[in-house]
XYZ file of C-alpha atoms in Angstrom:
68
model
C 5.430 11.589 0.845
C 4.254 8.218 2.042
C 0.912 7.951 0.368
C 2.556 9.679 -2.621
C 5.077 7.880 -3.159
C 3.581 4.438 -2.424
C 0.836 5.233 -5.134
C 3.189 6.396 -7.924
C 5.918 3.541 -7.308
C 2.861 0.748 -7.086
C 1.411 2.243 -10.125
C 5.057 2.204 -12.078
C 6.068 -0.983 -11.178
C 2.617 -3.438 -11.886
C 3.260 -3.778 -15.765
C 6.761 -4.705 -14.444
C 5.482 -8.183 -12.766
C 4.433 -9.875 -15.934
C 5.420 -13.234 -14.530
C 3.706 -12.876 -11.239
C 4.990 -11.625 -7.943
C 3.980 -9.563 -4.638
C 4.558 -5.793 -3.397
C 5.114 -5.881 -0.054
C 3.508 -2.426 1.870
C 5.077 -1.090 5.518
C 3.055 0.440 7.813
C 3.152 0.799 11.643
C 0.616 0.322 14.413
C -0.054 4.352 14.487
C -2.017 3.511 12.160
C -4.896 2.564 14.456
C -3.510 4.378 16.980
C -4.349 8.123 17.536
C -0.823 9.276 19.110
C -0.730 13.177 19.953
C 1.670 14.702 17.734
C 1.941 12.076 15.279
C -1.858 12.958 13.649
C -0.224 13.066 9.710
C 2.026 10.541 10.463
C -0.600 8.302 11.304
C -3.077 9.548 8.652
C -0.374 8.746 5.994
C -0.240 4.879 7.408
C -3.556 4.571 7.635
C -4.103 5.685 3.573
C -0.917 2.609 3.315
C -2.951 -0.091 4.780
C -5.840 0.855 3.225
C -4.407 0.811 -0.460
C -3.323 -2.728 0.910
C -6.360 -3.654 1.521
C -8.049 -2.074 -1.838
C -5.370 -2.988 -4.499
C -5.654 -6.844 -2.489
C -9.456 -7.145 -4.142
C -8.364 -5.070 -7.407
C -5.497 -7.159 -8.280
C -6.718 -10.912 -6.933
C -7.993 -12.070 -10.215
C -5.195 -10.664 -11.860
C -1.892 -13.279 -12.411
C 0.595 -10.756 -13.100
C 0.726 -9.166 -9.172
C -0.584 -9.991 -5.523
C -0.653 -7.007 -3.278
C 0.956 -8.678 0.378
């Protein structure tokens, strides 16, 4: 649900920022962390703050969205 989710909604709503703007991504510090029990949980935060950190480059040139 969270990677998902995040992709499909990011993916929707970039032609919507004509003007400029920022998405703003949640994760938590499990993603770093390995937590027993929480092994998708944390492998579904670390895919967040890695799309962060991919769409950042992707998107920098681009004036129409900034990925925060």
């Amino acid at each position: 649900m969270n990677v998902k989710g995040l992709f499909f909604t990011v993916q929707k709503a970039l032609p919507l920022f004509k003007d400029g703007g920022s998405i703003i991504l949640n994760s938590s510090v499990s993603n770093v962390l390995g937590l027993p029990g929480f092994s998708t949980y944390a492998a579904s935060k670390a895919a967040v703050r890695n799309f962060a950190r991919a769409w950042t480059l992707e998107f920098k040139d681009r004036k129409s969205a900034s990925m925060q």
